[in-house]
Every structure is written in structure tokens, then in C-alpha cells.
Short mmCIF file of C-alpha atoms in Angstrom, two decimals:
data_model
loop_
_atom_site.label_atom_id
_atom_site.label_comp_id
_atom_site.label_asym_id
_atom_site.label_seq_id
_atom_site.Cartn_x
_atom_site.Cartn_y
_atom_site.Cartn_z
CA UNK C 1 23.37 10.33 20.54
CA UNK C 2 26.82 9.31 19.25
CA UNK C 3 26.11 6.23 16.40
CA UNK C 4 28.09 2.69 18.73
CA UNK C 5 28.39 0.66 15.44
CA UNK C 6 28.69 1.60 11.58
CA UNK C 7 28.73 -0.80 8.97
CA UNK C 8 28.80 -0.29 4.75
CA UNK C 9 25.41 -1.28 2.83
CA UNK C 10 27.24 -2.19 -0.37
CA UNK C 11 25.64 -0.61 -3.28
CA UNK C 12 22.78 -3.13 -4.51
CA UNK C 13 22.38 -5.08 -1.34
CA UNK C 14 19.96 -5.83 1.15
CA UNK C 15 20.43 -6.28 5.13
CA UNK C 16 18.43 -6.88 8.30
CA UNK C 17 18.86 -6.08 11.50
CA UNK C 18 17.28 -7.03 14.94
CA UNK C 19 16.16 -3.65 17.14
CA UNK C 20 15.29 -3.84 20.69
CA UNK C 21 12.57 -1.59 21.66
CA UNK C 22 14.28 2.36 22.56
CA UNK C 23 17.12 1.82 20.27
CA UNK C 24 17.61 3.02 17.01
CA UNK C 25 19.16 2.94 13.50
CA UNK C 26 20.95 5.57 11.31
CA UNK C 27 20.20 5.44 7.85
CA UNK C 28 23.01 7.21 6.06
CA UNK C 29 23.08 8.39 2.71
CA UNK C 30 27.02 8.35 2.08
CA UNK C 31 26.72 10.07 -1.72
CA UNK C 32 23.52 11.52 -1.32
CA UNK C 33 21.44 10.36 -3.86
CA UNK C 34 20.86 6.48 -2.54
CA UNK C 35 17.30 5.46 -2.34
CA UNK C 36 17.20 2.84 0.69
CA UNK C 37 13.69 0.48 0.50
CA UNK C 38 13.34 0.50 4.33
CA UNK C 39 10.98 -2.61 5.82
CA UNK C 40 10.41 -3.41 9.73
CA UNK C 41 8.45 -6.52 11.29
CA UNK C 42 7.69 -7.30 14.80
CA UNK C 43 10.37 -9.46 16.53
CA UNK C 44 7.54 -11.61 17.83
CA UNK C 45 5.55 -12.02 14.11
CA UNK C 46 6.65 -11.71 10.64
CA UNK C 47 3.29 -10.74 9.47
CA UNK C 48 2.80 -8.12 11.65
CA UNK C 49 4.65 -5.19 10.28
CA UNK C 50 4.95 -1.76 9.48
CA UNK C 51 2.27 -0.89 6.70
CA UNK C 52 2.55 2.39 4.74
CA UNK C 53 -1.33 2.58 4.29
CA UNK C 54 -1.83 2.10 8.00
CA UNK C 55 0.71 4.91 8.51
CA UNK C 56 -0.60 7.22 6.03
CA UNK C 57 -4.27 7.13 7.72
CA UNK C 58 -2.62 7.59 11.29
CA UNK C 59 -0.20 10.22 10.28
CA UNK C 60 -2.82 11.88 7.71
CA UNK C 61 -0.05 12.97 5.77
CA UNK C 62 1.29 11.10 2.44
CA UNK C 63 4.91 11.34 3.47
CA UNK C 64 5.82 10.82 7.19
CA UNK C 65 8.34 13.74 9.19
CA UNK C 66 10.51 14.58 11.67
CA UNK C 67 8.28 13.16 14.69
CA UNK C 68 6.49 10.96 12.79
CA UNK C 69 5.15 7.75 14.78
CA UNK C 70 5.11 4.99 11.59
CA UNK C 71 2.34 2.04 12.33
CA UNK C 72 2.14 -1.42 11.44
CA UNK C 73 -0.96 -3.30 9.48
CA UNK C 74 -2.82 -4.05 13.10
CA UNK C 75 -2.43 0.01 14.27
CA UNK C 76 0.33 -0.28 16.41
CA UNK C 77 3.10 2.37 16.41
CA UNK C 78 6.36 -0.12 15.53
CA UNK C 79 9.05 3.22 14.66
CA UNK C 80 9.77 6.91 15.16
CA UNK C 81 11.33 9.11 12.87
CA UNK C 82 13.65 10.66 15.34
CA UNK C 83 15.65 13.09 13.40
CA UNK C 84 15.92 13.46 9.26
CA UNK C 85 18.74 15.88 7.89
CA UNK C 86 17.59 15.86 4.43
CA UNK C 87 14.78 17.72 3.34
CA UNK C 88 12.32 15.40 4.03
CA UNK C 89 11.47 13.85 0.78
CA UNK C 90 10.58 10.12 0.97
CA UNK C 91 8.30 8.26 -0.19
CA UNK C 92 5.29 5.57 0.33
CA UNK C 93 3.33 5.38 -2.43
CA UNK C 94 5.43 2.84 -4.51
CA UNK C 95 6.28 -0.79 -4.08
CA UNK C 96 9.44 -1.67 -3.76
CA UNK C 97 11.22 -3.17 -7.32
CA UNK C 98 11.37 -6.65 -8.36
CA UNK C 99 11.55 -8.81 -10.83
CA UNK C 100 9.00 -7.96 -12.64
CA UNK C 101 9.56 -4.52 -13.09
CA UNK C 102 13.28 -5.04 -14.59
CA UNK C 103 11.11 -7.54 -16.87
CA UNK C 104 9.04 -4.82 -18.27
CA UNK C 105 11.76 -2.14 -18.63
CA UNK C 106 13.21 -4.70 -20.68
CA UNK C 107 16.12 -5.89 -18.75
CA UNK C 108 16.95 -9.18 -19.79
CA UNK C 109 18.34 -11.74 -17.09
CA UNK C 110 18.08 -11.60 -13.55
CA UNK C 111 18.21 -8.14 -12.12
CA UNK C 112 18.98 -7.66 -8.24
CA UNK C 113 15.90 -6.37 -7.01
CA UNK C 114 14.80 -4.61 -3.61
CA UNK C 115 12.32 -7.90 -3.06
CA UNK C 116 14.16 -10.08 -2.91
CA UNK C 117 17.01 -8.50 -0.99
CA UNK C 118 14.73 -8.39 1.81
CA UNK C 119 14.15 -11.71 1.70
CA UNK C 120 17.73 -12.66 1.19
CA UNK C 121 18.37 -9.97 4.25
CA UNK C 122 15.35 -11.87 6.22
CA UNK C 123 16.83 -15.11 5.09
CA UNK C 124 20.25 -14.51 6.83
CA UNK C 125 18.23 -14.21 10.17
CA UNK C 126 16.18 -17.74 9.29
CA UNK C 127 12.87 -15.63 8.56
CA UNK C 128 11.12 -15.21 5.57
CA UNK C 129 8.33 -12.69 4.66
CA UNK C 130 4.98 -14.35 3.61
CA UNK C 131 4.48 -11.75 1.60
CA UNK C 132 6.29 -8.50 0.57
CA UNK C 133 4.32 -4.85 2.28
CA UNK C 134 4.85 -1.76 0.98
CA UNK C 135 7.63 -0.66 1.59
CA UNK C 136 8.99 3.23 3.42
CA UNK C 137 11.55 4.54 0.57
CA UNK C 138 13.73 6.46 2.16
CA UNK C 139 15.20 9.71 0.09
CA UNK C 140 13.38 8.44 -2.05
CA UNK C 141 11.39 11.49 -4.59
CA UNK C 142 8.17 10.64 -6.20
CA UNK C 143 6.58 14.34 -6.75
CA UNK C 144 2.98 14.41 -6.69
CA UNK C 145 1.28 16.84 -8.98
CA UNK C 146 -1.75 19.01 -8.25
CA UNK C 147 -4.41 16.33 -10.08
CA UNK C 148 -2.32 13.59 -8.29
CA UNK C 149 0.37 12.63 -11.03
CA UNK C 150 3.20 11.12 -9.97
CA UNK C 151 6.90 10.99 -11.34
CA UNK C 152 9.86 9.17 -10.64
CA UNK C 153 12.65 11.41 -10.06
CA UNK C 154 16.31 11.95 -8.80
CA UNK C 155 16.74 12.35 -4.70
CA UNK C 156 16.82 15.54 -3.56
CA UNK C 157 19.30 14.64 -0.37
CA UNK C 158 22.60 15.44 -0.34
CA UNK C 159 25.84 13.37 1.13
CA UNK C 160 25.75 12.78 4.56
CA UNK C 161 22.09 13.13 4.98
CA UNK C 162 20.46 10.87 7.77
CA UNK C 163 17.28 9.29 9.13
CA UNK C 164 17.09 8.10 12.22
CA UNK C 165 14.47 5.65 13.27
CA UNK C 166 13.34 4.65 16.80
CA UNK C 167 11.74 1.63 17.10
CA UNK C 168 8.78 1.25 19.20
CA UNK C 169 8.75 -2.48 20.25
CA UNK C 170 11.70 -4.96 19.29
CA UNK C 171 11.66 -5.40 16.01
CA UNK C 172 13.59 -6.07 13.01
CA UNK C 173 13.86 -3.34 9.93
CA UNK C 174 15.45 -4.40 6.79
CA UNK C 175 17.33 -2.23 4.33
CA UNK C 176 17.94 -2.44 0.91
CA UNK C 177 20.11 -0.05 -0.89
CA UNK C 178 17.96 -0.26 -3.95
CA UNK C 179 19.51 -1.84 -7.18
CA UNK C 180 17.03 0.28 -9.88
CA UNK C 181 19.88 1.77 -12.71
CA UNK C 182 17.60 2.13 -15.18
CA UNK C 183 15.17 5.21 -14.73
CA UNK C 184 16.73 8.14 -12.39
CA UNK C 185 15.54 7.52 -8.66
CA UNK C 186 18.59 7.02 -7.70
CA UNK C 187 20.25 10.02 -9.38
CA UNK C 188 20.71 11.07 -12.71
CA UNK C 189 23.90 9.07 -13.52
CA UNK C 190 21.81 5.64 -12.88
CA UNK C 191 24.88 4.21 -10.20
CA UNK C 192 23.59 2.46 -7.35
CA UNK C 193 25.47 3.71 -4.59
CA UNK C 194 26.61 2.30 -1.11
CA UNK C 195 25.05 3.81 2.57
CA UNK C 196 26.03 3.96 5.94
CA UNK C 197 24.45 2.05 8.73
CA UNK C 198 24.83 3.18 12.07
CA UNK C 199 23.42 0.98 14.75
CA UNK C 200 22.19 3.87 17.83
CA UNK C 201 21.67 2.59 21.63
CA UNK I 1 -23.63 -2.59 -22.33
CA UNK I 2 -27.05 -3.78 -20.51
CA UNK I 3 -26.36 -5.25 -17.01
CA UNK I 4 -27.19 -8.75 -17.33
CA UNK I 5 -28.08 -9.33 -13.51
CA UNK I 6 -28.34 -6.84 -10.48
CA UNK I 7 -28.46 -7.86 -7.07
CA UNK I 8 -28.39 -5.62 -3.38
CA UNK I 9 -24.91 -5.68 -1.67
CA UNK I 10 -26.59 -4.99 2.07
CA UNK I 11 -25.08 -1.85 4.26
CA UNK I 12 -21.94 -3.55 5.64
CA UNK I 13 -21.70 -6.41 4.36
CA UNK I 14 -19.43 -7.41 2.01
CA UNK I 15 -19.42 -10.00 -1.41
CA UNK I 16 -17.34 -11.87 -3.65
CA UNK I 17 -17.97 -12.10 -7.47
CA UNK I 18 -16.38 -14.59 -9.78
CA UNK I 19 -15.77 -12.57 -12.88
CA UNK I 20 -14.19 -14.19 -15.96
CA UNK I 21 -11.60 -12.35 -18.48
CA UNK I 22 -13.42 -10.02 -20.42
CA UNK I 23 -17.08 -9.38 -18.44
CA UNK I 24 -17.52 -6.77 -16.26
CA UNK I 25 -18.96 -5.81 -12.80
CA UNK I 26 -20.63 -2.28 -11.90
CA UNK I 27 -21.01 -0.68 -8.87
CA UNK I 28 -23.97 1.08 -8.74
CA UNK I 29 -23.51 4.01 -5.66
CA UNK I 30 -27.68 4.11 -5.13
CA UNK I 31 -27.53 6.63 -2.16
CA UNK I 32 -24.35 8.44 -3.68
CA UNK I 33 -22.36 8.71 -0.49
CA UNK I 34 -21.55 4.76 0.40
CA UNK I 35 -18.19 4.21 0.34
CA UNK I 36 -17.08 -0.21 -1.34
CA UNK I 37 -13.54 -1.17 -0.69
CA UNK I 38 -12.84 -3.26 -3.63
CA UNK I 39 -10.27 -5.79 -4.60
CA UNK I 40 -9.51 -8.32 -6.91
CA UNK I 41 -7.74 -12.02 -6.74
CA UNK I 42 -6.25 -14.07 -9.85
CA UNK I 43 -8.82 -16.96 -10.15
CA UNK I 44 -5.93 -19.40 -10.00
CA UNK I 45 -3.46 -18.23 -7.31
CA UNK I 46 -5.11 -16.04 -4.24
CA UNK I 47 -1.68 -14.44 -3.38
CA UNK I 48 -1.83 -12.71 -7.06
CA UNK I 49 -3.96 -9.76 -6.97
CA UNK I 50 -4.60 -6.18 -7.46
CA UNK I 51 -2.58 -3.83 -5.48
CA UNK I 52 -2.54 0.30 -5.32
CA UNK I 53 1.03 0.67 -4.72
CA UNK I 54 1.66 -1.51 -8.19
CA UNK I 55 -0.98 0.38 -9.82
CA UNK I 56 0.15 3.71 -8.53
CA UNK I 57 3.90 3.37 -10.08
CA UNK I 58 2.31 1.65 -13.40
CA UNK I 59 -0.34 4.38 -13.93
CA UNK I 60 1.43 7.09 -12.40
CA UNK I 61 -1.64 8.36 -11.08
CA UNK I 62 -2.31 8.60 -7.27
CA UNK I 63 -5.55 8.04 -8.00
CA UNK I 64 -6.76 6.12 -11.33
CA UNK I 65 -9.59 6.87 -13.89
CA UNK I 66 -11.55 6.15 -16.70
CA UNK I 67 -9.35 3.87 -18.66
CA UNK I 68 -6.79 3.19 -16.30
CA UNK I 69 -5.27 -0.36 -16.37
CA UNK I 70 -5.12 -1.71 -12.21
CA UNK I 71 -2.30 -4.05 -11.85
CA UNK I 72 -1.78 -6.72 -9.37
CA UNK I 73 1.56 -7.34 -7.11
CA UNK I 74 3.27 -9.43 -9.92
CA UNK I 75 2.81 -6.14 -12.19
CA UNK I 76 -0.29 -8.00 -14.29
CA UNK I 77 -3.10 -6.24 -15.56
CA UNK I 78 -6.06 -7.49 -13.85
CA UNK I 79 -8.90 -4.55 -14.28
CA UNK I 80 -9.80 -1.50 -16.24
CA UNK I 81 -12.18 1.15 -15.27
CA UNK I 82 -14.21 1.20 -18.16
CA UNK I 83 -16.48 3.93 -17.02
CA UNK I 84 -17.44 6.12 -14.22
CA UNK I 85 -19.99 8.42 -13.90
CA UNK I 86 -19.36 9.82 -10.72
CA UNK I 87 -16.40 13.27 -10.35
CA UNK I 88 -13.96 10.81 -10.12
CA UNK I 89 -12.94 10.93 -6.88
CA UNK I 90 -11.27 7.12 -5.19
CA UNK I 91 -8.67 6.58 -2.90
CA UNK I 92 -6.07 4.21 -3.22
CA UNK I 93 -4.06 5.43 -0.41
CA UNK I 94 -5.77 4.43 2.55
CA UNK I 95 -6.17 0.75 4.65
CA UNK I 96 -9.24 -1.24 5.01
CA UNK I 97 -10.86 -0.69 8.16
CA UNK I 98 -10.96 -3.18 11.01
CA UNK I 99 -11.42 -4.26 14.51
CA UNK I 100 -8.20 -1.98 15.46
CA UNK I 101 -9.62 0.77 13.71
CA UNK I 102 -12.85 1.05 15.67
CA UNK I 103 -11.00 -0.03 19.08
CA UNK I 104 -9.11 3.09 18.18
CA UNK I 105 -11.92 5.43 17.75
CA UNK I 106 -13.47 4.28 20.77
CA UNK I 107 -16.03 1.86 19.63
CA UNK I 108 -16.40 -1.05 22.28
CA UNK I 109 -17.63 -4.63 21.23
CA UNK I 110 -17.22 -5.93 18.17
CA UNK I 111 -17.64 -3.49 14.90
CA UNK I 112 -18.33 -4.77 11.36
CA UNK I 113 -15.51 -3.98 9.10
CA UNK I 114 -13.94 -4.05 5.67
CA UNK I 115 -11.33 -6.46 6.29
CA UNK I 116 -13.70 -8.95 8.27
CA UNK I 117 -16.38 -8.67 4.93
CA UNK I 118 -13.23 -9.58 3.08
CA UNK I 119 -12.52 -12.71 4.16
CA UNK I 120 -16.29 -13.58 4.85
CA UNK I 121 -16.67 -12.79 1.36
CA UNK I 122 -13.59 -15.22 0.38
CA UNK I 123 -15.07 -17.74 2.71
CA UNK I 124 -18.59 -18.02 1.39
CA UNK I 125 -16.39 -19.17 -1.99
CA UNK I 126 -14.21 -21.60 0.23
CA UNK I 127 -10.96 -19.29 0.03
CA UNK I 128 -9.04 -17.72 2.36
CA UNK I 129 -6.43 -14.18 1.49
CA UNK I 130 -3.44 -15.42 3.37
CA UNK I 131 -3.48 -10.90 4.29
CA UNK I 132 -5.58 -8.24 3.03
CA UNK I 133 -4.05 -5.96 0.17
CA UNK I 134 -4.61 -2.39 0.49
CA UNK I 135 -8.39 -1.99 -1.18
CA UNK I 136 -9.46 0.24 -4.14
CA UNK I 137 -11.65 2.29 -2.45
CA UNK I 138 -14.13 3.53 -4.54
CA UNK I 139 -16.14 6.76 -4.13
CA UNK I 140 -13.58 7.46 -1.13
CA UNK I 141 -12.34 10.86 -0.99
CA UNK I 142 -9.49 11.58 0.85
CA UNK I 143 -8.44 14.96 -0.22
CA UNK I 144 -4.23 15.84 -0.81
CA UNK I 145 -3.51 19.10 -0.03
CA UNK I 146 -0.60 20.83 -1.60
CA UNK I 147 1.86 19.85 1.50
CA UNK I 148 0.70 15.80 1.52
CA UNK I 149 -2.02 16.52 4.13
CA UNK I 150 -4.70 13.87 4.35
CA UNK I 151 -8.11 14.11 5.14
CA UNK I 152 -10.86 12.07 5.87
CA UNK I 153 -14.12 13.75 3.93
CA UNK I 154 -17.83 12.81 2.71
CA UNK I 155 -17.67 11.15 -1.07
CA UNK I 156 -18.61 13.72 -3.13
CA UNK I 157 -20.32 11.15 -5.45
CA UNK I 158 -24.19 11.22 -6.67
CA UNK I 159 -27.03 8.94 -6.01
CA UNK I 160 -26.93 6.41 -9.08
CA UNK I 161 -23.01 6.81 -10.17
CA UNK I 162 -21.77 4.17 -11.24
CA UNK I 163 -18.14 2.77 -11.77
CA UNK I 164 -17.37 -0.30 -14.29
CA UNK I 165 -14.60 -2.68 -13.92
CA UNK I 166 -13.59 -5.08 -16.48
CA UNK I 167 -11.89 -8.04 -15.25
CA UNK I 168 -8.80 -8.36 -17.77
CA UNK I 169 -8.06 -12.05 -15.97
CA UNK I 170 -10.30 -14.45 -14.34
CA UNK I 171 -10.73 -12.91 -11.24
CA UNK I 172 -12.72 -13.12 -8.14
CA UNK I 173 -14.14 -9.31 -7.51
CA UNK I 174 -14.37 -8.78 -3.82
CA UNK I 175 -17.06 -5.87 -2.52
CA UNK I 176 -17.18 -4.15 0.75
CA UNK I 177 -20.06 -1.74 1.37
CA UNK I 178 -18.05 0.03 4.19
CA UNK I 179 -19.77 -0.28 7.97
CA UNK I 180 -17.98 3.04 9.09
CA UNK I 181 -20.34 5.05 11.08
CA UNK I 182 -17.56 6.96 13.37
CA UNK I 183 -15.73 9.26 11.17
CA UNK I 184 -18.02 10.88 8.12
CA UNK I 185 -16.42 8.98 4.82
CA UNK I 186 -19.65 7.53 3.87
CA UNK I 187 -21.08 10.95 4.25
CA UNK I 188 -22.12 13.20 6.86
CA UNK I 189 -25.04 11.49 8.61
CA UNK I 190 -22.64 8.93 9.59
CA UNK I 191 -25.14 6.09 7.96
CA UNK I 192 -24.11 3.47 6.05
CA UNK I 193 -26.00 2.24 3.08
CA UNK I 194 -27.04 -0.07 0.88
CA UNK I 195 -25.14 -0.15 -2.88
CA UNK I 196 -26.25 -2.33 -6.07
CA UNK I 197 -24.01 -4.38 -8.25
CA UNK I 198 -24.60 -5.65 -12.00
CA UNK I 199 -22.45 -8.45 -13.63
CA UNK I 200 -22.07 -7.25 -17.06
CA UNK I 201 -21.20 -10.12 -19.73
#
């Protein structure tokens, strides 16, 4: 199904948008190694959202797929992962960056951060999250090792690559093209990068 | 160190534990195959509080150990497993169960559950979580296999193992003994049971 609107996530930046249940949203990742922190909440309640540890135990895998029915924190399927050119790596295992975290990697002065993009993103639509979930990391490659070590390492996608997510009720997922450029998840050359948005009937 | 006081957390039933910077609570697995979703809140702010997806990135460990630091949402150190006697073997990666969960598996009427203990727990100290963090569940074993594939098994823990926390904050300790009798994670005879818990000085 042919995208009917693209728009640029600048590198860094965070944006919402309002899905009706049956359509969908392109995720684009324009240079190919982009991680996108990738939230959704149901139109009707802000604290009823899609939960990675709800989707893990209904999926019973650690990473969803191609087909892959994503639930919220009260068991209700909220998105679809309709089609994924890349190969599949994403991940849900690690919250999304913050303050914090640009604190103890000894980044002095305010950082942009993927939390609160989404609530700058939210903020835009007059919402605000009471809290911030988990959230899906799109392209995003945290290897897990065979005793369950985990490392944080460059995307594996290439330019181009896509996810395309159905939503399941009306809803409203939030992106943020993640701002971390100072260990290697988003590529080796530490360059936060912009991606393509492409809004799907 | 001695346990100082022990005390009976009841089959299903959950309880909260004031533990102050530097003591220490055990939980004592007396049947071996009972499954306690645990958490922990900052004494002074309830929206603080220990969270697997922060303690996944910090420890880079799906799953942590003896010595591991836990860290709460604002990237504190709140815990460290001091000791465990049992293989190991915890999940961080699955939800708390509740009313959904059971409506799910087919269970009609009302079901006891994790998340309800949780805030009963709370209550009984006149608090409230504004939304239930992802728990540590302990003696949980939710096997990986090499292509992210989760599954739902018995704990392959012994009667008696223990696992020590040591609160690294004030902190209020929250202890589910896990009522789920429909799929075998508290073992195969589908029963669950009673646990003990010392407060260590």
C-alpha cells in the first residue's frame, strides 16, 4: 500500500502522531543506521499503552517479527508489525535514554534525550505521559549472548529499511529518532541521523 | 549474617517490607518451586523505583546475579543481590500477572494476582504505585533459546534457596508469592505455595 503522506524526523527529535484503528505508519530508516524509540498509547487513555513485557509474554519471543501482534500493559493487542525490510533486529529489553544516562556517561549539560522527546512529542498533542513504559527500539541491536549478556551495538539495517506498524485500535505512537552520540547504537560514527515517516491509510 | 526475624508470606498473597539503607531482606524459597515477584520503591518518592529494563542496560545482564547492583528508573542503585543459593535462574523479562492474564487463560471470576498483591501490599502501608513496574521475578525461569524464543517452565530452584537483597536506599521491599495455578511456573503440580522471609539488619 502506496505511503499518502511523508514527513522528515529531524535527526534528534521526537514526534507523535494520532492513528485510527486499520491504518498504519512507515518507519523509515533514511541512512540506515537510525535507532527510532517507538511508543504507542490508546487514543482513549494515556496509561493504557503498549508494554514490551506484556508483549514479550504474548509473543513468547524477546524480539517481536514480521506478524507480530504487539500488546499493551492490560493484554490488549494495540499494533501489528505488518511488514519489516531489515533483518529484523530490534529491540525491547532497554529503556529508552534520558537524562540520567547522559549524566553518567559524563555528558555535562542538558543532553536531548528520547524521554523527554516523547513527552515534548505528547506535549504538542496536549497529553502528557504519567510515566515513561518501555519503550519498542526499532533497528535498534542489543545482541544477547548465550548466558544472557547483552551489548550495545551498531544497527544492522541498511538505508531504506522499513517497519510498518498497524495499529489495532486508534491510537497514538510516538517516535523519537534517538539523540544517544556517545556509545555506537546508532552506528559507529556516533551521528544521529534523520528518518522518514510515512503516514499509510 | 543471622536473620534477625522470619515471618510466613502465605501462598498468594503478597507483602510490603520497609527496609532501610544498608539491612537486608531474604527470601527463603521453602518448597523450592514458588515463584515472588519482587519490587522495590524509594522510601521518599513512590514513582522512583527499581526497574528491569534500567537494570538490564546498567548490568548488561538479561538476567542479574550474585553481586549485581538493581537500579531504579532514575538510573539509582537501589538493591544488590548479596547472595543466592539457588542455580541462579530469575526473570526480569516478563509482566506481573493479573486479572487480564487469567481472563485470558480462561479462568472465570475473579483470580488472585501479582499486581492486585502489589497494591494490597502498598495499601496495608497507606501508599498507592500510581502503575506497576515490571517485577523482579525471582526463582522464575523463563528459558531464551538461541533464536529469542520464550518459554514458560517450572523454577528449577531447591526447597530452602534462598536469595538476599540489600536495600542500598531506604526502600519499601514489595513480595508477591505468585497465585498462578494455570500455566506450570510455580512448578508442575500447578500449586502454589507458601515462601518465608527474614529481615536481616
Amino acid at each position: 500500500m502506496p505511503p499518502s503522506e511523508k514527513q522528515t524526523l529531524a535527526a534528534t527529535r521526537g514526534a507523535a502522531f494520532r492513528i485510527a484503528s486499520g491504518s498504519a505508519i512507515a518507519v523509515i530508516n533514511t541512512h540506515g543506521s537510525q535507532v527510532v524509540d517507538t511508543w504507542a498509547f490508546c487514543a482513549d487513555d494515556i496509561d493504557h499503552h503498549l508494554s514490551m513485557q506484556h508483549t514479550r509474554a504474548h509473543t513468547t519471543q524477546l524480539m517481536p517479527m514480521t506478524g507480530s501482534i504487539l500488546y499493551t500493559n492490560r493484554r490488549e493487542p494495540i499494533l501489528r508489525i505488518e511488514a519489516d525490510t531489515s533483518p529484523g533486529i530490534h529491540d525491547t529489553l532497554i529503556p529508552a535514554c534520558d537524562r540520567w544516562r547522559y549524566e553518567l556517561l559524563g555528558h555535562v549539560g542538558y543532553h536531548r534525550n528520547c524521554c523527554d522527546n516523547l513527552q515534548e512529542a505528547l506535549g504538542a498533542l496536549g497529553l502528557r505521559a504519567s510515566y515513561v513504559p518501555a519503550p519498542l527500539n526499532l533497528f535498534m541491536n542489543i545482541p544477547v549472548g548465550p548466558s544472557g549478556g547483552l551489548s550495545f551495538e551498531a544497527p544492522v539495517s541498511k538505508p531504506g529499511d522499513r517497519v510498518v506498524l498497524r495499529a489495532l485500535r486508534d491510537c497514538i505512537v510516538v517516535l523519537s529518532a534517538c539523540p544517544q552520540d556517545m556509545v555506537p547504537i546508532n552506528g559507529a560514527n556516533l551521528t544521529p541521523m534523520d528518518v522518514e515517516v510515512a503516514l499509510i491509510a
